DNA sequence: GAACGAATGTATACATTGTAGGCATTCAGG
DNA sequence: CCTGAATGCCTACAATGTATACATTCGTTC
């Protein structure tokens, strides 16, 4: 049976947030995107740890922002979703869809 | 922000499998349902452990099947999804949907 | 009726993910 | 300088994912 690169629940949210933001995705807005869209609060640490792990798996790529940022704070680390990240997201969604098929009616659309 | 009862990826699959099967959902068919629909293989142990945990959280309820089963094997333990299980599933789906909004076009429908 | 095998469930163990809190770094402004 | 805001990283522990091995029950076979 298919191998299956496991992608956790929260990891999916992070990958999707990076996609939603597009250019200029880094820790702070990624966190905000998740909190605003899902309505649940997330710690900064949770986000950074997950970003690290996703990069480790090759699903995300990152680089440092402006070498001499005209603002406060450490240099931003920017992220983008790699091809394999997209694939993983699609697979997860596909699996969930198959399992949901036919149940929407029974449980109510929303 | 909302509390959030976390439900893992695999836990969702198990809950959904129980719903799909309806009456007479127990370990073996639950496992088969997941494997057939998602195309990924799962060990028996993974299924039973997850069923236990979901029951512990109150998302699933269980009882033993026929006291004198007319067949081989131990008595089947049957499961049903509780109200809280349905709620958890809907919340997970809702969060994922919000995060996906607008990305389908970009990534292709399937 | 003892031994075997199929169907099921349970126990145990370890890897991966989820999640938070605190420490470190950089720069603007008093 | 010192302080505060904006970021990122480190560390630790809880929850979930996942597999292997063990136990129980009953029909079948010799």
PDB file of N, CA, C and O (backbone and C1' of nucleotides) in Angstrom, chain B residues 4 26-28 44 48-49 73-77, chain C residues 5-14 18-19:
ATOM      1  N   UNK B   4     -10.630  24.450  22.312  1.00  0.00           N
ATOM      2  CA  UNK B   4      -9.975  23.538  21.387  1.00  0.00           C
ATOM      3  C   UNK B   4      -9.670  22.185  22.008  1.00  0.00           C
ATOM      4  O   UNK B   4      -8.705  22.027  22.750  1.00  0.00           O
ATOM      5  N   UNK B  26     -16.614  -2.434  14.636  1.00  0.00           N
ATOM      6  CA  UNK B  26     -15.622  -2.934  15.591  1.00  0.00           C
ATOM      7  C   UNK B  26     -14.274  -2.967  14.886  1.00  0.00           C
ATOM      8  O   UNK B  26     -14.183  -2.658  13.689  1.00  0.00           O
ATOM      9  N   UNK B  27     -13.250  -3.278  15.645  1.00  0.00           N
ATOM     10  CA  UNK B  27     -11.881  -3.215  15.164  1.00  0.00           C
ATOM     11  C   UNK B  27     -11.584  -3.584  13.721  1.00  0.00           C
ATOM     12  O   UNK B  27     -11.060  -2.762  12.962  1.00  0.00           O
ATOM     13  N   UNK B  28     -11.920  -4.807  13.361  1.00  0.00           N
ATOM     14  CA  UNK B  28     -11.560  -5.278  12.024  1.00  0.00           C
ATOM     15  C   UNK B  28     -12.164  -4.447  10.886  1.00  0.00           C
ATOM     16  O   UNK B  28     -11.426  -3.962  10.024  1.00  0.00           O
ATOM     17  N   UNK B  44      -3.140  -3.312  13.131  1.00  0.00           N
ATOM     18  CA  UNK B  44      -4.293  -3.513  13.993  1.00  0.00           C
ATOM     19  C   UNK B  44      -4.096  -2.760  15.304  1.00  0.00           C
ATOM     20  O   UNK B  44      -4.994  -2.114  15.817  1.00  0.00           O
ATOM     21  N   UNK B  48      -6.657  -0.206  17.518  1.00  0.00           N
ATOM     22  CA  UNK B  48      -7.173  -0.468  18.860  1.00  0.00           C
ATOM     23  C   UNK B  48      -6.711   0.577  19.863  1.00  0.00           C
ATOM     24  O   UNK B  48      -7.476   1.030  20.713  1.00  0.00           O
ATOM     25  N   UNK B  49      -5.454   0.959  19.776  1.00  0.00           N
ATOM     26  CA  UNK B  49      -4.942   1.969  20.701  1.00  0.00           C
ATOM     27  C   UNK B  49      -5.727   3.260  20.542  1.00  0.00           C
ATOM     28  O   UNK B  49      -6.124   3.893  21.527  1.00  0.00           O
ATOM     29  N   UNK B  73     -12.973 -16.508  17.894  1.00  0.00           N
ATOM     30  CA  UNK B  73     -12.435 -15.224  18.336  1.00  0.00           C
ATOM     31  C   UNK B  73     -13.050 -14.665  19.586  1.00  0.00           C
ATOM     32  O   UNK B  73     -14.090 -15.105  20.061  1.00  0.00           O
ATOM     33  N   UNK B  74     -12.390 -13.671  20.147  1.00  0.00           N
ATOM     34  CA  UNK B  74     -12.902 -13.015  21.339  1.00  0.00           C
ATOM     35  C   UNK B  74     -14.147 -12.228  20.973  1.00  0.00           C
ATOM     36  O   UNK B  74     -14.386 -11.922  19.810  1.00  0.00           O
ATOM     37  N   UNK B  75     -14.915 -11.882  21.998  1.00  0.00           N
ATOM     38  CA  UNK B  75     -16.121 -11.107  21.756  1.00  0.00           C
ATOM     39  C   UNK B  75     -15.744  -9.783  21.123  1.00  0.00           C
ATOM     40  O   UNK B  75     -14.777  -9.135  21.521  1.00  0.00           O
ATOM     41  N   UNK B  76     -16.535  -9.394  20.137  1.00  0.00           N
ATOM     42  CA  UNK B  76     -16.261  -8.122  19.470  1.00  0.00           C
ATOM     43  C   UNK B  76     -16.604  -6.975  20.403  1.00  0.00           C
ATOM     44  O   UNK B  76     -17.571  -7.041  21.161  1.00  0.00           O
ATOM     45  N   UNK B  77     -15.800  -5.922  20.329  1.00  0.00           N
ATOM     46  CA  UNK B  77     -16.139  -4.711  21.066  1.00  0.00           C
ATOM     47  C   UNK B  77     -16.677  -3.719  20.040  1.00  0.00           C
ATOM     48  O   UNK B  77     -15.965  -3.305  19.129  1.00  0.00           O
TER      49      UNK B  77
ATOM     50  P    DG C   5      -1.190 -24.701  12.805  1.00  0.00           P
ATOM     51  O5'  DG C   5      -2.483 -23.829  12.436  1.00  0.00           O
ATOM     52  C5'  DG C   5      -3.591 -24.460  11.790  1.00  0.00           C
ATOM     53  C4'  DG C   5      -4.743 -23.478  11.717  1.00  0.00           C
ATOM     54  C3'  DG C   5      -4.295 -22.039  11.457  1.00  0.00           C
ATOM     55  O3'  DG C   5      -5.265 -21.450  10.617  1.00  0.00           O
ATOM     56  C1'  DG C   5      -5.461 -22.106  13.483  1.00  0.00           C
ATOM     57  P    DA C   6      -4.961 -20.032   9.889  1.00  0.00           P
ATOM     58  O5'  DA C   6      -6.306 -19.212  10.154  1.00  0.00           O
ATOM     59  C5'  DA C   6      -7.564 -19.834   9.881  1.00  0.00           C
ATOM     60  C4'  DA C   6      -8.668 -19.088  10.582  1.00  0.00           C
ATOM     61  C3'  DA C   6      -8.589 -17.572  10.395  1.00  0.00           C
ATOM     62  O3'  DA C   6      -9.913 -17.092  10.225  1.00  0.00           O
ATOM     63  C1'  DA C   6      -8.479 -18.088  12.704  1.00  0.00           C
ATOM     64  P    DA C   7     -10.133 -15.534   9.868  1.00  0.00           P
ATOM     65  O5'  DA C   7     -10.617 -14.976  11.282  1.00  0.00           O
ATOM     66  C5'  DA C   7     -11.846 -15.445  11.812  1.00  0.00           C
ATOM     67  C4'  DA C   7     -12.166 -14.700  13.090  1.00  0.00           C
ATOM     68  C3'  DA C   7     -12.022 -13.177  12.969  1.00  0.00           C
ATOM     69  O3'  DA C   7     -13.115 -12.584  13.671  1.00  0.00           O
ATOM     70  C1'  DA C   7     -10.632 -13.981  14.702  1.00  0.00           C
ATOM     71  P    DT C   8     -13.522 -11.045  13.269  1.00  0.00           P
ATOM     72  O5'  DT C   8     -12.919 -10.211  14.466  1.00  0.00           O
ATOM     73  C5'  DT C   8     -12.591 -10.864  15.517  1.00  0.00           C
ATOM     74  C4'  DT C   8     -12.322 -10.434  16.839  1.00  0.00           C
ATOM     75  C3'  DT C   8     -11.848  -9.001  17.031  1.00  0.00           C
ATOM     76  O3'  DT C   8     -12.748  -8.312  17.865  1.00  0.00           O
ATOM     77  C1'  DT C   8     -10.320 -10.617  18.013  1.00  0.00           C
ATOM     78  P    DG C   9     -12.492  -6.735  18.136  1.00  0.00           P
ATOM     79  O5'  DG C   9     -11.656  -6.800  19.492  1.00  0.00           O
ATOM     80  C5'  DG C   9     -12.152  -7.649  20.524  1.00  0.00           C
ATOM     81  C4'  DG C   9     -11.144  -7.750  21.653  1.00  0.00           C
ATOM     82  C3'  DG C   9     -10.615  -6.392  22.146  1.00  0.00           C
ATOM     83  O3'  DG C   9     -10.676  -6.377  23.557  1.00  0.00           O
ATOM     84  C1'  DG C   9      -8.817  -7.833  21.581  1.00  0.00           C
ATOM     85  P    DT C  10     -10.291  -5.102  24.400  1.00  0.00           P
ATOM     86  O5'  DT C  10      -8.805  -5.437  24.861  1.00  0.00           O
ATOM     87  C5'  DT C  10      -8.599  -6.614  25.643  1.00  0.00           C
ATOM     88  C4'  DT C  10      -7.163  -6.668  26.124  1.00  0.00           C
ATOM     89  C3'  DT C  10      -6.650  -5.358  26.703  1.00  0.00           C
ATOM     90  O3'  DT C  10      -6.000  -5.683  27.926  1.00  0.00           O
ATOM     91  C1'  DT C  10      -5.184  -6.132  25.020  1.00  0.00           C
ATOM     92  P    DA C  11      -5.288  -4.540  28.792  1.00  0.00           P
ATOM     93  O5'  DA C  11      -3.761  -4.731  28.377  1.00  0.00           O
ATOM     94  C5'  DA C  11      -3.182  -6.013  28.507  1.00  0.00           C
ATOM     95  C4'  DA C  11      -1.672  -5.930  28.332  1.00  0.00           C
ATOM     96  C3'  DA C  11      -1.021  -4.724  28.994  1.00  0.00           C
ATOM     97  O3'  DA C  11       0.187  -5.190  29.610  1.00  0.00           O
ATOM     98  C1'  DA C  11      -0.540  -4.718  26.671  1.00  0.00           C
ATOM     99  P    DT C  12       1.145  -4.163  30.393  1.00  0.00           P
ATOM    100  O5'  DT C  12       2.205  -3.753  29.279  1.00  0.00           O
ATOM    101  C5'  DT C  12       2.762  -4.790  28.490  1.00  0.00           C
ATOM    102  C4'  DT C  12       3.833  -4.249  27.581  1.00  0.00           C
ATOM    103  C3'  DT C  12       4.585  -3.044  28.114  1.00  0.00           C
ATOM    104  O3'  DT C  12       5.955  -3.303  27.875  1.00  0.00           O
ATOM    105  C1'  DT C  12       3.734  -2.551  25.972  1.00  0.00           C
ATOM    106  P    DA C  13       7.100  -2.310  28.530  1.00  0.00           P
ATOM    107  O5'  DA C  13       7.720  -1.667  27.210  1.00  0.00           O
ATOM    108  C5'  DA C  13       7.770  -2.475  26.032  1.00  0.00           C
ATOM    109  C4'  DA C  13       8.086  -1.599  24.853  1.00  0.00           C
ATOM    110  C3'  DA C  13       8.882  -0.348  25.219  1.00  0.00           C
ATOM    111  O3'  DA C  13      10.042  -0.333  24.400  1.00  0.00           O
ATOM    112  C1'  DA C  13       6.996   0.227  23.895  1.00  0.00           C
ATOM    113  P    DC C  14      11.219   0.719  24.714  1.00  0.00           P
ATOM    114  O5'  DC C  14      11.129   1.680  23.452  1.00  0.00           O
ATOM    115  C5'  DC C  14      11.038   1.074  22.165  1.00  0.00           C
ATOM    116  C4'  DC C  14      10.564   2.082  21.157  1.00  0.00           C
ATOM    117  C3'  DC C  14      11.296   3.431  21.271  1.00  0.00           C
ATOM    118  O3'  DC C  14      11.651   3.780  19.959  1.00  0.00           O
ATOM    119  C1'  DC C  14       8.976   3.754  21.272  1.00  0.00           C
ATOM    120  P    DG C  18       1.378  17.888  14.678  1.00  0.00           P
ATOM    121  O5'  DG C  18       1.311  18.082  16.279  1.00  0.00           O
ATOM    122  C5'  DG C  18       0.291  17.429  16.995  1.00  0.00           C
ATOM    123  C4'  DG C  18       0.028  18.107  18.338  1.00  0.00           C
ATOM    124  C3'  DG C  18      -0.222  19.611  18.270  1.00  0.00           C
ATOM    125  O3'  DG C  18      -1.225  19.932  19.236  1.00  0.00           O
ATOM    126  C1'  DG C  18       1.666  19.178  19.643  1.00  0.00           C
ATOM    127  P    DT C  19      -1.836  21.413  19.359  1.00  0.00           P
ATOM    128  O5'  DT C  19      -0.821  22.058  20.363  1.00  0.00           O
ATOM    129  C5'  DT C  19      -0.578  21.384  21.584  1.00  0.00           C
ATOM    130  C4'  DT C  19       0.182  22.290  22.544  1.00  0.00           C
ATOM    131  C3'  DT C  19       0.175  23.769  22.112  1.00  0.00           C
ATOM    132  O3'  DT C  19      -0.371  24.514  23.164  1.00  0.00           O
ATOM    133  C1'  DT C  19       2.390  22.992  22.592  1.00  0.00           C
TER     134       DT C  19
END
